[in-house]
Coordinates of C-alpha atoms in Angstrom, one line a residue:
Chain A
X1 CA 9.5 40.8 2.7
X2 CA 8.3 38.3 5.2
X3 CA 6.7 39.6 8.3
X4 CA 5.7 37.4 11.2
X5 CA 3.8 38.9 14.2
X6 CA 2.8 37.3 17.5
X7 CA 2.8 33.8 15.9
X8 CA 1.7 31.1 18.3
X9 CA 1.1 27.4 17.6
X10 CA -0.3 24.9 19.9
X11 CA -1.1 21.3 18.9
X12 CA -4.2 19.7 20.3
X13 CA -4.0 19.9 24.1
X14 CA -0.2 20.1 23.9
X15 CA 2.1 22.8 25.1
X16 CA 2.7 25.9 23.1
X17 CA 5.2 24.9 20.4
X18 CA 5.7 28.5 19.3
X19 CA 5.3 31.3 21.8
X20 CA 4.8 34.7 20.3
X21 CA 7.3 34.7 17.4
X22 CA 8.0 38.1 15.9
X23 CA 10.2 38.3 12.8
X24 CA 10.9 40.4 9.8
X25 CA 13.0 39.1 6.9
X26 CA 13.9 41.6 4.2
X27 CA 14.4 40.8 0.5
X28 CA 17.5 38.7 -0.3
X29 CA 18.4 37.8 3.3
X30 CA 19.5 34.3 4.1
X31 CA 18.4 33.4 7.6
X32 CA 19.7 30.3 9.5
X33 CA 17.2 29.0 12.1
X34 CA 19.1 27.0 14.8
X35 CA 18.0 25.4 18.0
X36 CA 17.6 22.0 19.7
X37 CA 15.3 19.3 18.4
X38 CA 11.8 20.1 19.4
X39 CA 12.4 23.9 19.6
X40 CA 9.8 24.5 17.0
X41 CA 12.0 25.2 13.9
X42 CA 10.1 22.8 11.6
X43 CA 6.7 24.0 12.9
X44 CA 7.7 27.6 12.3
X45 CA 8.6 27.2 8.6
X46 CA 5.6 25.0 8.0
X47 CA 3.4 27.7 9.4
X48 CA 4.7 30.0 6.8
X49 CA 3.5 27.9 3.8
X50 CA 0.6 26.7 5.9
X51 CA 1.4 23.1 5.8
X52 CA 0.6 23.7 9.5
X53 CA -2.2 26.0 10.6
X54 CA -1.0 28.6 13.2
X55 CA -3.1 29.0 16.3
X56 CA -2.8 32.8 16.3
X57 CA -0.8 35.6 14.9
X58 CA -0.1 37.1 11.5
X59 CA 2.2 36.0 8.7
X60 CA 2.4 38.1 5.6
X61 CA 4.6 37.7 2.6
X62 CA 4.8 40.6 0.2
X63 CA 1.9 42.2 1.9
X64 CA -0.4 39.2 1.5
X65 CA -1.7 37.7 4.7
X66 CA -1.2 34.0 5.0
X67 CA -2.3 33.3 8.5
X68 CA -6.1 33.6 7.8
X69 CA -6.1 32.8 4.1
X70 CA -8.8 30.5 2.6
X71 CA -7.7 27.1 1.2
X72 CA -7.8 28.5 -2.3
X73 CA -5.6 31.5 -1.3
X74 CA -3.3 29.2 0.5
X75 CA -2.9 27.1 -2.6
X76 CA -2.3 30.2 -4.6
X77 CA 0.3 31.6 -2.2
X78 CA 2.2 28.3 -1.8
X79 CA 3.3 28.6 -5.5
X80 CA 5.5 31.5 -4.5
X81 CA 7.1 29.7 -1.5
X82 CA 9.6 27.1 -2.5
X83 CA 10.4 24.4 0.0
X84 CA 13.5 22.2 0.2
X85 CA 13.3 19.1 2.5
X86 CA 15.6 17.1 4.8
X87 CA 15.2 13.8 3.0
X88 CA 14.7 15.5 -0.3
X89 CA 11.0 14.4 -0.5
X90 CA 11.2 13.8 -4.2
X91 CA 8.5 11.6 -5.7
X92 CA 10.8 8.6 -6.0
X93 CA 9.1 6.8 -8.8
X94 CA 9.0 9.9 -11.1
X95 CA 11.8 11.1 -13.3
X96 CA 14.0 13.9 -12.4
X97 CA 12.3 16.1 -15.0
X98 CA 8.8 15.3 -13.7
X99 CA 10.0 16.2 -10.2
X100 CA 11.3 19.5 -11.3
X101 CA 8.1 20.2 -13.3
X102 CA 6.0 19.3 -10.2
X103 CA 7.1 22.7 -9.0
X104 CA 4.7 24.1 -11.5
X105 CA 1.6 22.3 -10.2
X106 CA 0.3 25.4 -8.4
X107 CA 0.2 27.2 -11.8
X108 CA -1.5 24.4 -13.8
X109 CA -5.0 23.0 -13.9
X110 CA -5.6 19.4 -13.0
X111 CA -6.1 18.4 -16.6
X112 CA -2.9 20.1 -17.8
X113 CA -0.9 18.3 -15.2
X114 CA -2.8 15.0 -15.5
X115 CA -2.1 14.8 -19.3
X116 CA 1.4 16.2 -18.7
X117 CA 0.8 19.1 -21.1
X118 CA 3.3 21.5 -19.5
X119 CA 3.7 24.9 -21.2
X120 CA 6.8 25.1 -23.3
X121 CA 8.1 27.9 -21.2
X122 CA 8.0 25.7 -18.1
X123 CA 9.9 22.9 -19.9
X124 CA 12.6 25.4 -21.1
X125 CA 12.9 26.8 -17.6
X126 CA 13.1 23.3 -16.0
X127 CA 16.0 22.5 -18.3
X128 CA 17.7 25.7 -17.3
X129 CA 17.3 24.9 -13.6
X130 CA 18.6 21.4 -14.1
X131 CA 21.6 23.0 -15.9
X132 CA 22.1 25.4 -13.0
X133 CA 22.2 22.6 -10.4
X134 CA 24.4 20.4 -12.6
X135 CA 22.0 17.6 -13.4
X136 CA 21.2 18.3 -17.1
X137 CA 22.4 14.7 -18.0
X138 CA 20.0 13.1 -15.5
X139 CA 16.7 14.6 -16.7
X140 CA 15.1 11.3 -17.5
X141 CA 16.5 9.2 -14.7
X142 CA 14.2 8.1 -12.0
X143 CA 14.7 10.1 -8.8
X144 CA 15.5 7.0 -6.8
X145 CA 18.5 6.3 -9.0
X146 CA 20.3 9.4 -7.8
X147 CA 22.7 9.9 -4.9
X148 CA 21.7 12.0 -1.8
X149 CA 23.5 15.1 -3.0
X150 CA 22.0 14.8 -6.5
X151 CA 18.5 14.3 -5.1
X152 CA 18.8 17.4 -3.0
X153 CA 19.8 19.3 -6.2
X154 CA 16.6 18.1 -7.8
X155 CA 14.8 19.4 -4.7
X156 CA 16.4 22.7 -5.3
X157 CA 15.5 22.8 -9.0
X158 CA 11.9 21.9 -8.0
X159 CA 11.8 24.8 -5.6
X160 CA 13.2 27.1 -8.3
X161 CA 10.7 26.0 -10.8
X162 CA 8.0 27.5 -8.6
X163 CA 9.5 30.9 -9.4
X164 CA 9.5 31.5 -5.6
X165 CA 9.6 34.7 -3.6
X166 CA 10.8 32.9 -0.6
X167 CA 12.7 29.7 0.1
X168 CA 11.9 27.5 3.1
X169 CA 14.7 25.0 3.7
X170 CA 14.2 22.3 6.3
X171 CA 17.5 20.6 7.4
X172 CA 18.9 20.5 3.8
X173 CA 22.1 18.8 4.9
X174 CA 21.0 16.5 7.7
X175 CA 21.3 13.4 5.5
X176 CA 24.4 14.4 3.5
X177 CA 28.1 14.0 4.1
X178 CA 30.2 17.1 5.1
X179 CA 31.5 17.8 1.6
X180 CA 28.1 17.4 -0.1
X181 CA 26.6 19.5 2.7
X182 CA 28.9 22.4 1.8
X183 CA 28.2 22.1 -1.9
X184 CA 24.5 22.1 -1.3
X185 CA 24.6 25.1 1.1
X186 CA 26.8 26.9 -1.3
X187 CA 24.4 26.3 -4.2
X188 CA 21.4 27.5 -2.1
X189 CA 23.4 30.6 -1.1
X190 CA 24.5 31.5 -4.6
X191 CA 21.0 31.0 -6.0
X192 CA 19.5 33.2 -3.3
X193 CA 22.2 35.8 -4.1
X194 CA 21.5 35.7 -7.9
X195 CA 17.8 36.1 -7.5
X196 CA 17.7 38.3 -4.4
X197 CA 15.7 35.6 -2.8
X198 CA 15.1 35.5 1.0
X199 CA 15.5 32.1 2.6
X200 CA 14.9 30.5 6.0
X201 CA 17.2 27.6 6.6
X202 CA 16.6 25.2 9.5
X203 CA 19.9 23.8 10.3
X204 CA 21.5 21.8 13.1
X205 CA 25.1 22.2 11.9
X206 CA 26.1 25.5 13.6
X207 CA 29.5 26.0 11.9
X208 CA 28.0 25.3 8.5
X209 CA 25.2 27.8 9.2
X210 CA 27.7 30.5 10.3
X211 CA 29.6 30.0 7.0
X212 CA 26.7 30.4 4.6
X213 CA 24.0 32.5 6.2
X214 CA 23.7 36.3 6.8
X215 CA 21.6 36.2 10.0
X216 CA 21.0 33.6 12.6
X217 CA 17.9 33.1 14.7
X218 CA 18.2 30.9 17.7
X219 CA 15.0 29.1 18.8
X220 CA 14.6 27.5 22.1
X221 CA 11.4 26.2 23.6
X222 CA 9.3 28.0 21.0
X223 CA 10.9 31.4 21.7
X224 CA 13.5 33.4 19.8
X225 CA 16.5 33.6 22.2
X226 CA 19.0 35.0 19.7
X227 CA 18.7 37.1 16.6
X228 CA 21.8 38.5 15.1
X229 CA 24.6 38.3 12.6
X230 CA 26.3 34.9 12.1
X231 CA 29.5 36.5 13.3
X232 CA 27.9 37.4 16.6
X233 CA 27.4 33.8 17.6
X234 CA 29.5 32.9 20.5
X235 CA 29.7 30.3 23.3
X236 CA 27.3 32.3 25.5
X237 CA 24.7 32.5 22.8
X238 CA 25.0 28.8 22.0
X239 CA 24.6 28.0 25.7
X240 CA 21.5 30.1 25.7
X241 CA 20.1 28.2 22.7
X242 CA 21.1 24.7 23.4
X243 CA 22.0 24.6 27.1
X244 CA 25.3 24.0 28.8
X245 CA 27.9 22.3 26.7
X246 CA 31.6 22.6 26.0
X247 CA 31.5 24.5 22.8
X248 CA 35.3 24.4 22.1
X249 CA 35.8 23.0 18.6
X250 CA 37.7 19.9 19.9
X251 CA 34.8 18.9 22.1
X252 CA 32.2 19.7 19.6
X253 CA 29.6 17.0 19.9
X254 CA 26.3 18.8 19.7
X255 CA 23.2 16.7 19.1
X256 CA 22.6 16.2 15.4
X257 CA 19.4 14.1 15.9
X258 CA 16.4 14.6 13.7
X259 CA 13.6 16.8 14.9
Chain B
X1 CA 22.5 -14.2 42.4
X2 CA 19.5 -12.4 40.9
X3 CA 16.5 -14.3 39.7
X4 CA 15.1 -13.6 36.2
X5 CA 12.3 -15.2 34.3
X6 CA 10.6 -14.1 31.1
X7 CA 7.4 -12.2 32.0
X8 CA 4.1 -13.5 30.6
X9 CA 2.8 -10.6 28.5
X10 CA -0.4 -12.0 27.2
X11 CA -2.0 -13.5 30.3
X12 CA -0.1 -12.3 33.3
X13 CA -2.1 -14.2 36.0
X14 CA -0.9 -17.7 36.5
X15 CA -4.3 -19.1 37.5
X16 CA -6.0 -17.8 34.4
X17 CA -3.2 -19.0 32.2
X18 CA -3.5 -22.6 33.4
X19 CA -7.3 -22.4 33.3
X20 CA -7.2 -21.3 29.7
X21 CA -5.0 -24.3 28.8
X22 CA -7.3 -26.7 30.6
X23 CA -10.4 -25.2 28.9
X24 CA -8.7 -25.5 25.5
X25 CA -7.9 -29.2 25.9
X26 CA -11.3 -30.2 27.4
X27 CA -13.0 -28.4 24.5
X28 CA -10.8 -30.1 22.0
X29 CA -11.6 -33.6 23.5
X30 CA -15.3 -32.9 23.7
X31 CA -15.3 -31.4 20.2
X32 CA -13.7 -34.4 18.6
X33 CA -16.0 -36.7 20.5
X34 CA -19.1 -34.9 19.2
X35 CA -18.3 -35.5 15.5
X36 CA -20.4 -38.3 14.2
X37 CA -18.6 -40.4 11.7
X38 CA -20.8 -42.5 9.6
X39 CA -18.5 -45.1 8.0
X40 CA -21.2 -46.4 5.6
X41 CA -21.7 -43.0 4.1
X42 CA -18.0 -42.5 3.7
X43 CA -17.8 -45.8 1.9
X44 CA -20.7 -44.8 -0.4
X45 CA -19.2 -41.4 -1.0
X46 CA -15.9 -43.0 -1.9
X47 CA -17.6 -45.2 -4.5
X48 CA -19.3 -42.1 -6.1
X49 CA -15.9 -40.4 -5.9
X50 CA -14.3 -43.2 -7.9
X51 CA -17.0 -42.8 -10.6
X52 CA -16.2 -39.2 -10.7
X53 CA -12.5 -39.8 -10.8
X54 CA -12.8 -42.2 -13.6
X55 CA -14.9 -39.7 -15.6
X56 CA -12.3 -37.2 -14.8
X57 CA -9.7 -39.4 -16.5
X58 CA -11.9 -39.6 -19.6
X59 CA -13.1 -36.0 -19.9
X60 CA -15.6 -35.4 -22.6
X61 CA -15.1 -32.1 -24.3
X62 CA -17.1 -32.8 -27.4
X63 CA -20.7 -33.8 -26.4
X64 CA -21.5 -30.5 -24.7
X65 CA -18.9 -28.5 -26.5
X66 CA -21.2 -25.6 -27.5
X67 CA -22.5 -25.3 -23.9
X68 CA -19.0 -25.4 -22.6
X69 CA -17.7 -22.9 -25.1
X70 CA -20.7 -20.5 -24.4
X71 CA -20.2 -20.9 -20.6
X72 CA -16.5 -20.2 -20.7
X73 CA -17.0 -17.2 -22.9
X74 CA -19.7 -15.9 -20.6
X75 CA -17.5 -16.4 -17.5
X76 CA -14.6 -14.6 -19.1
X77 CA -16.9 -11.7 -20.1
X78 CA -18.2 -11.5 -16.5
X79 CA -14.7 -11.7 -15.2
X80 CA -13.2 -8.9 -17.4
X81 CA -16.2 -6.5 -17.2
X82 CA -16.6 -6.9 -13.5
X83 CA -12.9 -6.5 -12.8
X84 CA -12.7 -3.3 -14.9
X85 CA -15.9 -1.8 -13.4
X86 CA -14.7 -2.9 -9.9
X87 CA -11.3 -1.3 -10.3
X88 CA -12.8 2.0 -11.5
X89 CA -15.3 2.1 -8.7
X90 CA -12.8 1.0 -6.1
X91 CA -10.7 4.1 -6.7
X92 CA -13.1 6.7 -5.2
X93 CA -14.0 4.3 -2.4
X94 CA -10.3 3.6 -1.7
X95 CA -9.4 7.2 -1.6
X96 CA -12.4 8.0 0.6
X97 CA -11.5 5.2 3.0
X98 CA -7.9 6.4 3.4
X99 CA -7.7 8.1 6.8
X100 CA -4.8 10.4 5.9
X101 CA -6.4 12.2 2.9
X102 CA -10.2 11.8 3.5
X103 CA -12.5 13.7 5.8
X104 CA -14.3 12.0 8.6
X105 CA -17.9 11.5 7.2
X106 CA -16.7 10.3 3.8
X107 CA -14.1 8.1 5.5
X108 CA -16.8 6.4 7.7
X109 CA -19.1 6.0 4.8
X110 CA -16.5 4.4 2.5
X111 CA -15.1 2.2 5.3
X112 CA -18.6 1.0 6.1
X113 CA -19.4 0.2 2.5
X114 CA -16.1 -1.7 2.1
X115 CA -16.7 -3.6 5.4
X116 CA -20.1 -4.7 4.3
X117 CA -18.9 -5.7 0.9
X118 CA -16.1 -7.8 2.4
X119 CA -18.2 -9.4 5.1
X120 CA -20.4 -11.1 2.6
X121 CA -19.2 -14.0 0.7
X122 CA -19.6 -13.8 -3.1
X123 CA -22.0 -16.8 -3.2
X124 CA -24.4 -15.2 -0.7
X125 CA -24.3 -11.9 -2.7
X126 CA -24.9 -13.9 -5.9
X127 CA -28.0 -15.7 -4.4
X128 CA -29.4 -12.4 -3.4
X129 CA -28.7 -10.7 -6.7
X130 CA -30.0 -13.6 -8.7
X131 CA -33.2 -13.3 -6.7
X132 CA -33.4 -9.6 -7.6
X133 CA -32.3 -9.6 -11.3
X134 CA -33.0 -13.2 -12.4
X135 CA -30.6 -15.9 -13.6
X136 CA -27.7 -15.0 -15.9
X137 CA -24.6 -13.1 -16.4
X138 CA -25.9 -9.7 -15.2
X139 CA -26.3 -10.9 -11.6
X140 CA -22.8 -12.4 -11.8
X141 CA -21.4 -9.2 -13.1
X142 CA -22.9 -7.2 -10.3
X143 CA -21.8 -9.7 -7.7
X144 CA -18.2 -9.6 -8.7
X145 CA -18.1 -5.9 -9.3
X146 CA -19.4 -5.4 -5.7
X147 CA -16.8 -7.9 -4.3
X148 CA -14.0 -6.2 -6.3
X149 CA -14.9 -2.8 -4.8
X150 CA -14.6 -4.2 -1.3
X151 CA -11.4 -6.1 -2.0
X152 CA -9.5 -3.4 -4.0
X153 CA -11.0 -0.5 -2.0
X154 CA -9.6 -1.8 1.2
X155 CA -6.2 -2.6 -0.2
X156 CA -6.0 0.8 -2.0
X157 CA -7.0 2.6 1.2
X158 CA -4.3 0.7 3.1
X159 CA -1.7 1.5 0.4
X160 CA -2.6 5.2 0.6
X161 CA -2.3 5.2 4.4
X162 CA 1.1 3.6 4.1
X163 CA 2.7 6.1 1.7
X164 CA 5.7 8.2 2.4
X165 CA 4.1 11.3 3.7
X166 CA 7.1 13.5 2.9
X167 CA 6.6 13.1 -0.8
X168 CA 3.0 14.1 -0.5
X169 CA 3.9 17.1 1.7
X170 CA 6.4 18.3 -0.8
X171 CA 3.9 18.1 -3.6
X172 CA 1.3 20.0 -1.5
X173 CA 3.9 22.6 -0.7
X174 CA 4.2 23.5 -4.4
X175 CA 0.6 24.7 -4.3
X176 CA -0.9 21.6 -5.9
X177 CA -4.6 21.1 -5.7
X178 CA -6.1 18.1 -3.9
X179 CA -6.5 16.1 -7.1
X180 CA -3.0 17.1 -8.3
X181 CA -1.5 16.0 -5.0
X182 CA -3.2 12.6 -5.4
X183 CA -2.1 12.2 -9.0
X184 CA 1.5 13.3 -8.4
X185 CA 2.1 12.7 -4.7
X186 CA 0.3 9.5 -4.1
X187 CA -0.4 7.6 -7.4
X188 CA 3.3 7.0 -8.3
X189 CA 3.9 5.5 -4.9
X190 CA 1.0 3.0 -5.0
X191 CA 0.8 2.3 -8.8
X192 CA 2.9 -0.8 -9.1
X193 CA 1.1 -2.5 -6.2
X194 CA -2.3 -1.5 -7.5
X195 CA -1.7 -2.9 -10.9
X196 CA -0.4 -6.1 -9.3
X197 CA -3.5 -6.4 -7.1
X198 CA -5.8 -5.7 -10.0
X199 CA -4.4 -8.6 -11.9
X200 CA -4.6 -10.7 -8.7
X201 CA -8.3 -9.8 -8.4
X202 CA -8.8 -10.7 -12.1
X203 CA -7.9 -14.3 -11.4
X204 CA -9.9 -14.4 -8.2
X205 CA -12.8 -13.1 -10.2
X206 CA -12.5 -15.9 -12.8
X207 CA -12.5 -18.5 -10.0
X208 CA -15.4 -16.9 -8.3
X209 CA -17.3 -16.6 -11.6
X210 CA -17.2 -20.4 -11.8
X211 CA -18.5 -20.7 -8.2
X212 CA -21.3 -18.2 -8.4
X213 CA -22.5 -19.8 -11.7
X214 CA -23.6 -22.7 -9.6
X215 CA -26.2 -20.5 -7.8
X216 CA -27.5 -19.2 -11.1
X217 CA -25.3 -16.2 -11.8
X218 CA -24.3 -17.4 -15.3
X219 CA -21.1 -18.5 -16.8
X220 CA -19.2 -21.8 -16.8
X221 CA -20.5 -22.5 -13.2
X222 CA -24.0 -22.8 -14.6
X223 CA -22.8 -25.2 -17.3
X224 CA -20.9 -27.3 -14.6
X225 CA -24.0 -27.4 -12.4
X226 CA -26.2 -28.7 -15.3
X227 CA -23.6 -31.3 -16.2
X228 CA -23.5 -32.6 -12.6
X229 CA -27.3 -32.6 -12.3
X230 CA -27.5 -34.8 -15.4
X231 CA -24.9 -37.2 -14.0
X232 CA -22.7 -36.3 -17.0
X233 CA -19.5 -36.6 -15.0
X234 CA -17.3 -36.8 -18.1
X235 CA -18.5 -33.4 -19.3
X236 CA -18.2 -32.1 -15.7
X237 CA -14.7 -33.4 -15.6
X238 CA -13.9 -31.6 -18.9
X239 CA -15.3 -28.4 -17.4
X240 CA -13.4 -28.7 -14.2
X241 CA -10.2 -29.3 -16.2
X242 CA -10.8 -26.2 -18.3
X243 CA -11.4 -24.1 -15.2
X244 CA -8.2 -25.4 -13.6
X245 CA -6.3 -24.7 -16.8
X246 CA -7.7 -21.1 -17.2
X247 CA -7.1 -20.3 -13.5
X248 CA -3.5 -21.5 -13.9
X249 CA -3.0 -19.4 -17.0
X250 CA -4.4 -16.4 -15.2
X251 CA -2.3 -17.0 -12.2
X252 CA 0.8 -17.4 -14.2
X253 CA 0.1 -14.3 -16.3
X254 CA -0.7 -12.1 -13.4
X255 CA 2.4 -13.3 -11.5
X256 CA 4.5 -12.5 -14.6
X257 CA 2.9 -9.1 -15.1
X258 CA 3.4 -8.2 -11.4
X259 CA 7.0 -9.2 -11.6
X260 CA 7.5 -7.2 -14.8
X261 CA 6.0 -4.1 -13.2
X262 CA 8.1 -4.2 -10.0

């Protein structure tokens, strides 16, 4: 269970990016985080795995406090938080397999990873994950030889290799075509269901979010302005999150820019 | 009709712009006028040059062959050892001097070291180190190691600063330690260029080893200096030819290796 209380974030002398965020995510729940660019979605999920240091407030995962953890504790806790990125963020010049195994870095000593002596169990698991995401034949290809959808699958396998207790997913489909986007969202959804994994998915595509997530949180100006079931999302709510716009499907031209 | 003209971005003021141009041309004319050209000396120099050129056309590899062989061997030894030592030492300095992964005090120290190393020409460093450690290969080795740290350290730091940060962020998010994130998140991104630059530095170091030899830091440069002092232009010609050939081989090989890597 992920619990966020009174989370605030302010960059140096800037405005508050996150203003008092309170949030509880139970086991196995898939949460879609929507909101306009600059609403603080990226900052919020990066505060959870401490790629960004929160200014104040508490974040705890499975009872362990992350907001005031020491660097060593942060490193230890990051193992359990898998992250999937917008532009895949694979190490382009490494092979698919090496990218998946890099999910184990938090568990290995420097010499083990430097000499690439991964435990047999890790290698077996990595093959299983590659099988699961459908890339078993590409294990020894270089990551930059793959298509966008395939790379995102490697990203998913890497997150799985961490043996995570939580998935943070940052705009997983923003660089993908509509069909691939659906496949990727479906894959993330079914993996979360299989493992009972909770996930927070930043996403710009509202219809896609409604189709694949259990709960939607709308962020606007660093505040939660909507928190409810995907089915409860209507035009009023969208206006509250994004501002005035004609939300009819025919005139659907919401901003899909990067954050 | 609306008027438009391209704004002057660098010097906006018309008066200063014209003044700068006038100053530039006056300085150019005065500068050229102040050069003393002594035609007699040029004539004498040309005559010496022709001696040199004719010796060049009849290079003598045999008379001083043992000296030449020993000099070349020493130069190659200096080149290889100083390049290897320089590469190894440039890694910590380069990492320390990369703003995005280093901390402020270490960053400043490494940048300062690199800046000092780069601001001093190899010959000047060599003169200093020869004075400290005496004539010979050791001074040459130290000089080139020092220069290599400055050269590769700066380029390595710039490569690290120019990496794709998303890849590093992803590696860090798995719980990787600082060393692991450098090995997995940064090294693959900069490796091809670093190998290329190392070979590039190898052939610079060979060329430099010939030059610093002239000020006493050992190697083929010392042999060349002796030959010129003794007016043995034919041996000097042979040495110069050998240097040119070796430099060309190095350059060809390093170019080929760089192409093969990328």
